[in-house]
GROMACS .gro file of C-alpha atoms in nm:
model
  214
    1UNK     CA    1   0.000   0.000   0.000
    2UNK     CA    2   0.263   0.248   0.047
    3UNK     CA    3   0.484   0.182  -0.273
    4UNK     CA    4   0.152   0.283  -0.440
    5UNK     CA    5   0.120   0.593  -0.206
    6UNK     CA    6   0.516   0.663  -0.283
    7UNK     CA    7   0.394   0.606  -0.630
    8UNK     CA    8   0.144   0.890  -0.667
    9UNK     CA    9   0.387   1.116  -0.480
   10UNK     CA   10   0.619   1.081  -0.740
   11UNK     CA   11   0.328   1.132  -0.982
   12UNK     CA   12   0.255   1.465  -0.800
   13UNK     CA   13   0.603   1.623  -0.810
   14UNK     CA   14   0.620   1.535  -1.185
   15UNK     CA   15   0.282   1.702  -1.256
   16UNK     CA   16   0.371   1.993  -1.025
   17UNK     CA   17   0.735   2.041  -1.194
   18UNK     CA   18   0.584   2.018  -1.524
   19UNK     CA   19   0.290   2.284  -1.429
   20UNK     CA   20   0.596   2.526  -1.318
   21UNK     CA   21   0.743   2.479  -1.651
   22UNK     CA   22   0.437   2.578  -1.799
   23UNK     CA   23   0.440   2.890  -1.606
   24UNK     CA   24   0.767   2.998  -1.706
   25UNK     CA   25   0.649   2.953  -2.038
   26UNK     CA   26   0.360   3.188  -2.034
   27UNK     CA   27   0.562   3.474  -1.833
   28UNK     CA   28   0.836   3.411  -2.099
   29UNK     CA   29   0.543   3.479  -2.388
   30UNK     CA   30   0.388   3.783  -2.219
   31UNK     CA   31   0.692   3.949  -2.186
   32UNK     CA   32   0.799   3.882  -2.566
   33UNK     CA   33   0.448   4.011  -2.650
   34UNK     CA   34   0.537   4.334  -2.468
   35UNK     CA   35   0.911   4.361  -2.591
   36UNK     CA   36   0.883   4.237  -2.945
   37UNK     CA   37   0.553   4.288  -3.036
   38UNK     CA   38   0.505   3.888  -3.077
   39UNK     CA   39   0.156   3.833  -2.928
   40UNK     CA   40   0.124   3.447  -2.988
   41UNK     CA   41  -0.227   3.492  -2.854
   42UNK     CA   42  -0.337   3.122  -3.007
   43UNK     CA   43   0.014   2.964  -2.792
   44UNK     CA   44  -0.044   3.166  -2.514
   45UNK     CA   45  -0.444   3.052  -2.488
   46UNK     CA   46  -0.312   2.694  -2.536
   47UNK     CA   47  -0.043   2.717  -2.241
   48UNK     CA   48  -0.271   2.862  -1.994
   49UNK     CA   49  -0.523   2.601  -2.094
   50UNK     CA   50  -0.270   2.353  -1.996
   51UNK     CA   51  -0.216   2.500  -1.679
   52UNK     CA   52  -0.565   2.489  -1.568
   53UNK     CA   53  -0.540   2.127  -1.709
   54UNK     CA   54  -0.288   2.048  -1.500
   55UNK     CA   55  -0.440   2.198  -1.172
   56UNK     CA   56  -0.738   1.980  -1.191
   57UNK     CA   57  -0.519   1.674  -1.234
   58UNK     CA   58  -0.308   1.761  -0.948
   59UNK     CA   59  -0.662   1.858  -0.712
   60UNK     CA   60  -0.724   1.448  -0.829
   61UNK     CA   61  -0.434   1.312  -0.715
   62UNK     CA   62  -0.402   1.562  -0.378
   63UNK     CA   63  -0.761   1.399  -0.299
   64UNK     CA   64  -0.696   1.029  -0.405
   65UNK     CA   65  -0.376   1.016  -0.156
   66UNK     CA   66  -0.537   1.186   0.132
   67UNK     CA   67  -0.853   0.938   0.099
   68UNK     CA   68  -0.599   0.596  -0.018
   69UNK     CA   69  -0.452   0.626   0.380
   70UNK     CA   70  -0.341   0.826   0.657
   71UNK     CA   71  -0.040   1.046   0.530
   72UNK     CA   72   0.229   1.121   0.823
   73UNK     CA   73   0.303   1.474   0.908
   74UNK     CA   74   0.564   1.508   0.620
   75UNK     CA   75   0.328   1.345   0.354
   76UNK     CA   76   0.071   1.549   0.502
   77UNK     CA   77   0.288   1.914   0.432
   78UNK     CA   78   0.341   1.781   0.093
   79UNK     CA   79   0.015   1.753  -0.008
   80UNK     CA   80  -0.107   2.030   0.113
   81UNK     CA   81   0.171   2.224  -0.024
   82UNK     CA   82   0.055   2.115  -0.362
   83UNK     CA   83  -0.288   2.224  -0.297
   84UNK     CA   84  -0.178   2.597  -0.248
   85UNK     CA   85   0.128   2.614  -0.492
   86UNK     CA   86  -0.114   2.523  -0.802
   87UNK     CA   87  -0.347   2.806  -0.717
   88UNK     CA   88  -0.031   3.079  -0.751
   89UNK     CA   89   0.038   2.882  -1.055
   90UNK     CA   90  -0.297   2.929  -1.208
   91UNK     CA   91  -0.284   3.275  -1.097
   92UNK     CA   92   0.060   3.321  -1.294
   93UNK     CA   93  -0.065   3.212  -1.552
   94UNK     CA   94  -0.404   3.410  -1.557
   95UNK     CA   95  -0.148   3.739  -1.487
   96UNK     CA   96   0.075   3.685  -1.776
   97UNK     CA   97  -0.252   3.643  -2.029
   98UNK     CA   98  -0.352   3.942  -1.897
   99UNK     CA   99  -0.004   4.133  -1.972
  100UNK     CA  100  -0.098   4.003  -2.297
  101UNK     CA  101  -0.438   4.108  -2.373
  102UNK     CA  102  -0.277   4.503  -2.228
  103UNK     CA  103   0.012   4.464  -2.462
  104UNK     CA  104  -0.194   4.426  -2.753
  105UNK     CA  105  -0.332   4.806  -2.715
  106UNK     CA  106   0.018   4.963  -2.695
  107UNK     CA  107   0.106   5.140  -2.963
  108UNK     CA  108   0.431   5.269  -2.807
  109UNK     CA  109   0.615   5.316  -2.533
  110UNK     CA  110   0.849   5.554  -2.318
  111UNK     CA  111   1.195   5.410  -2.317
  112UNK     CA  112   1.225   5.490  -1.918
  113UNK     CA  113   0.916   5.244  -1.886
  114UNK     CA  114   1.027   5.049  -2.134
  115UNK     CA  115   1.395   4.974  -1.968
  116UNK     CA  116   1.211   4.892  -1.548
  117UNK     CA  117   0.911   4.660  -1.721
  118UNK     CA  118   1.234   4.508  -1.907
  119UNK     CA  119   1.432   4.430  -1.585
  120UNK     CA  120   1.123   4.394  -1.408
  121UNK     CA  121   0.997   4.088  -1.629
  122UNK     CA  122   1.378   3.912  -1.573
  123UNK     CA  123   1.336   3.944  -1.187
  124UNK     CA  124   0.985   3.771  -1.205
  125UNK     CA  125   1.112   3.549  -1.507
  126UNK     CA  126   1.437   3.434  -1.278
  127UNK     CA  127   1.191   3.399  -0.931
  128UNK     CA  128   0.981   3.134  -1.076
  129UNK     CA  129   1.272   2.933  -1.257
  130UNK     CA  130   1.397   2.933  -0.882
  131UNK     CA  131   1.081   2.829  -0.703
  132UNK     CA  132   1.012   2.580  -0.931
  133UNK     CA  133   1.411   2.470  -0.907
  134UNK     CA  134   1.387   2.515  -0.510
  135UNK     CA  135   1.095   2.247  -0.489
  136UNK     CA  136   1.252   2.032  -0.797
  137UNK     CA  137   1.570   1.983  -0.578
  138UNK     CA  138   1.387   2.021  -0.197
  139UNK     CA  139   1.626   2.315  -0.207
  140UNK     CA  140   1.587   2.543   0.112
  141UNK     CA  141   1.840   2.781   0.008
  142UNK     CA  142   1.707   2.830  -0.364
  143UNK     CA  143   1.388   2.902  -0.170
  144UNK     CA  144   1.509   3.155   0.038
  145UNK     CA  145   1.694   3.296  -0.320
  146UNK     CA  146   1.377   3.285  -0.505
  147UNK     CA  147   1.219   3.493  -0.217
  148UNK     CA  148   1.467   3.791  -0.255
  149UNK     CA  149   1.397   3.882  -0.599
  150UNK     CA  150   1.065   4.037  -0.419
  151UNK     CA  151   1.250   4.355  -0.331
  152UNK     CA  152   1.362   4.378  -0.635
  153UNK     CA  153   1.069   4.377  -0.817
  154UNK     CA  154   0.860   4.621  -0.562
  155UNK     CA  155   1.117   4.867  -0.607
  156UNK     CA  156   1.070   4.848  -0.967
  157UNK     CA  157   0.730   4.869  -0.935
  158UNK     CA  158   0.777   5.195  -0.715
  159UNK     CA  159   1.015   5.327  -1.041
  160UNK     CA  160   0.765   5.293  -1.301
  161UNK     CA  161   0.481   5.439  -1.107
  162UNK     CA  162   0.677   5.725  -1.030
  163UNK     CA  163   0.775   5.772  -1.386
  164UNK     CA  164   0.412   5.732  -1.470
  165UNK     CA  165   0.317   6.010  -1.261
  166UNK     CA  166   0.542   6.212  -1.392
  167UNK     CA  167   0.455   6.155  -1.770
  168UNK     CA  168   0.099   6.238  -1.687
  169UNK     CA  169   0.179   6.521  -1.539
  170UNK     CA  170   0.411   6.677  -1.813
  171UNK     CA  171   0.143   6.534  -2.089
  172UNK     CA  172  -0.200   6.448  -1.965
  173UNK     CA  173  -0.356   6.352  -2.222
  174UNK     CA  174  -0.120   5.992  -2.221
  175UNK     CA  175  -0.340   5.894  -1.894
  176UNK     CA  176  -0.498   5.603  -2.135
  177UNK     CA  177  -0.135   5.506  -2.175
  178UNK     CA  178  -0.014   5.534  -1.837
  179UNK     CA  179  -0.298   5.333  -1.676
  180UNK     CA  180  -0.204   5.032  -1.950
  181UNK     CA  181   0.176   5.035  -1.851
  182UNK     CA  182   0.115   5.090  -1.482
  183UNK     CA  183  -0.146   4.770  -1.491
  184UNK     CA  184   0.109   4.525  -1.662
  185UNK     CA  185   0.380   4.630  -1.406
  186UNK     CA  186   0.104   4.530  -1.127
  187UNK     CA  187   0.072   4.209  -1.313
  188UNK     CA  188   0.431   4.130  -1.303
  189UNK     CA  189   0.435   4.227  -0.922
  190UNK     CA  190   0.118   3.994  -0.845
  191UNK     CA  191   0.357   3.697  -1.050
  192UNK     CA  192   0.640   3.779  -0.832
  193UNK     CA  193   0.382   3.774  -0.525
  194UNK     CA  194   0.280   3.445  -0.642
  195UNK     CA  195   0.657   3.277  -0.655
  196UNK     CA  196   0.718   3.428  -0.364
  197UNK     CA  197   0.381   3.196  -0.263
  198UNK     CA  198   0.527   2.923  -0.460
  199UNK     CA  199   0.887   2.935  -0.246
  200UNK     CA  200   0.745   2.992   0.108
  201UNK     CA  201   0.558   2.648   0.069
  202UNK     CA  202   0.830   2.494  -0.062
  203UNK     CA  203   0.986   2.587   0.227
  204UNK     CA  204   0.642   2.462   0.445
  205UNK     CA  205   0.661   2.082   0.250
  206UNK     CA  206   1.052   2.046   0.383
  207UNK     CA  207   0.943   2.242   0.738
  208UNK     CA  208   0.655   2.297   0.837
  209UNK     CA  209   0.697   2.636   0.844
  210UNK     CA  210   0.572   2.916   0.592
  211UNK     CA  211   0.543   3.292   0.523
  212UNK     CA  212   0.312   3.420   0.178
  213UNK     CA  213   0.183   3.704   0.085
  214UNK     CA  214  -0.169   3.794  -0.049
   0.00000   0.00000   0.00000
């Protein structure tokens, strides 16, 4: 009975790794639809169909192995771990579709903006490739790495706004504008709010112990 529980736990991690990839993916996509104009809509529809595909599979088998038997404590952390990491991976992915649809409407952009969003994108790009890494490799310190790149991306967020207000400002009629740019860099934000998420219960699964943020 257990080498079947083991079983499905290994099934788990696979479908959770392979969820993160898809994640990476889809941040990867939005950002090229900002930077280079290449809105893939039909790729990016089809990878965030995946990852709602791949939630309800891993809801299945998070239900199956808490009904099969009693998981002990560290079973237990897993599981539910997996529960709340695939709901910041749906969100990531519903963010980055979203940075999509907003791209679309840009016609242009000012190069200040243009440069933060840029470095912005890599920080949030970088934080899930660690998370994901981090719970590939039960990785505390990759966790804890992942988690840093927060800062960074809140004080980018903080640079663009204050650019924004500025433009707006000195030309008000580019409010339209403004509020388009200043809701993708919100989106990136919420994605690296998310891998932050996605580290702090990788950090729960190995000990029990966990910080997020909402």
């Amino acid at each position: 009975m257990r080498n079947r529980f083991d079983e499905q736990l290994d099934l788990l991690n696979q479908k959770l790794v392979a969820m993160g990839h898809m994640c990476e993916k889809i941040i990867i996509l939005a950002a090229d639809s900002f930077f280079e104009g290449q809105t893939q809509t039909d790729k990016i529809s089809e990878i965030g169909k995946e990852i709602n595909d791949y939630e309800r599979e891993i809801e299945s088998i998070c239900m199956k192995l808490l009904l099969q038997q009693q998981p002990i404590a560290r079973d237990l952390r897993q599981i539910s771990s997996a529960l709340k990491m695939i709901t910041d991976m749906k969100r990531i992915g519903n963010q980055a579709e979203n940075i999509v649809e907003l791209a679309q409407n840009l016609d242009s952009i000012y190069a200040e903006n243009y440069a933060s969003i840029g470095k912005m994108a890599e920080a949030t790009i970088r934080m899930v490739k660690l998370s994901i890494e981090a719970f590939v490799k039960k990785d505390l310190e990759k966790a804890k790495d992942a988690k840093q790149y927060d800062d960074i991306i809140d004080e980018f967020f903080c640079i663009i706004k204050n650019s924004l207000i500025q433009i707006i400002s000195e030309n008000p009629s580019s409010g339209e504008y403004a509020i388009d740019v200043l809701m993708i860099a919100k989106y990136f934000e919420r994605i690296g709010d998310h891998a932050t998420n996605i580290a702090g219960w990788v950090e729960f699964s190995m000990t029990g112990l966990h910080t997020s943020k909402r």
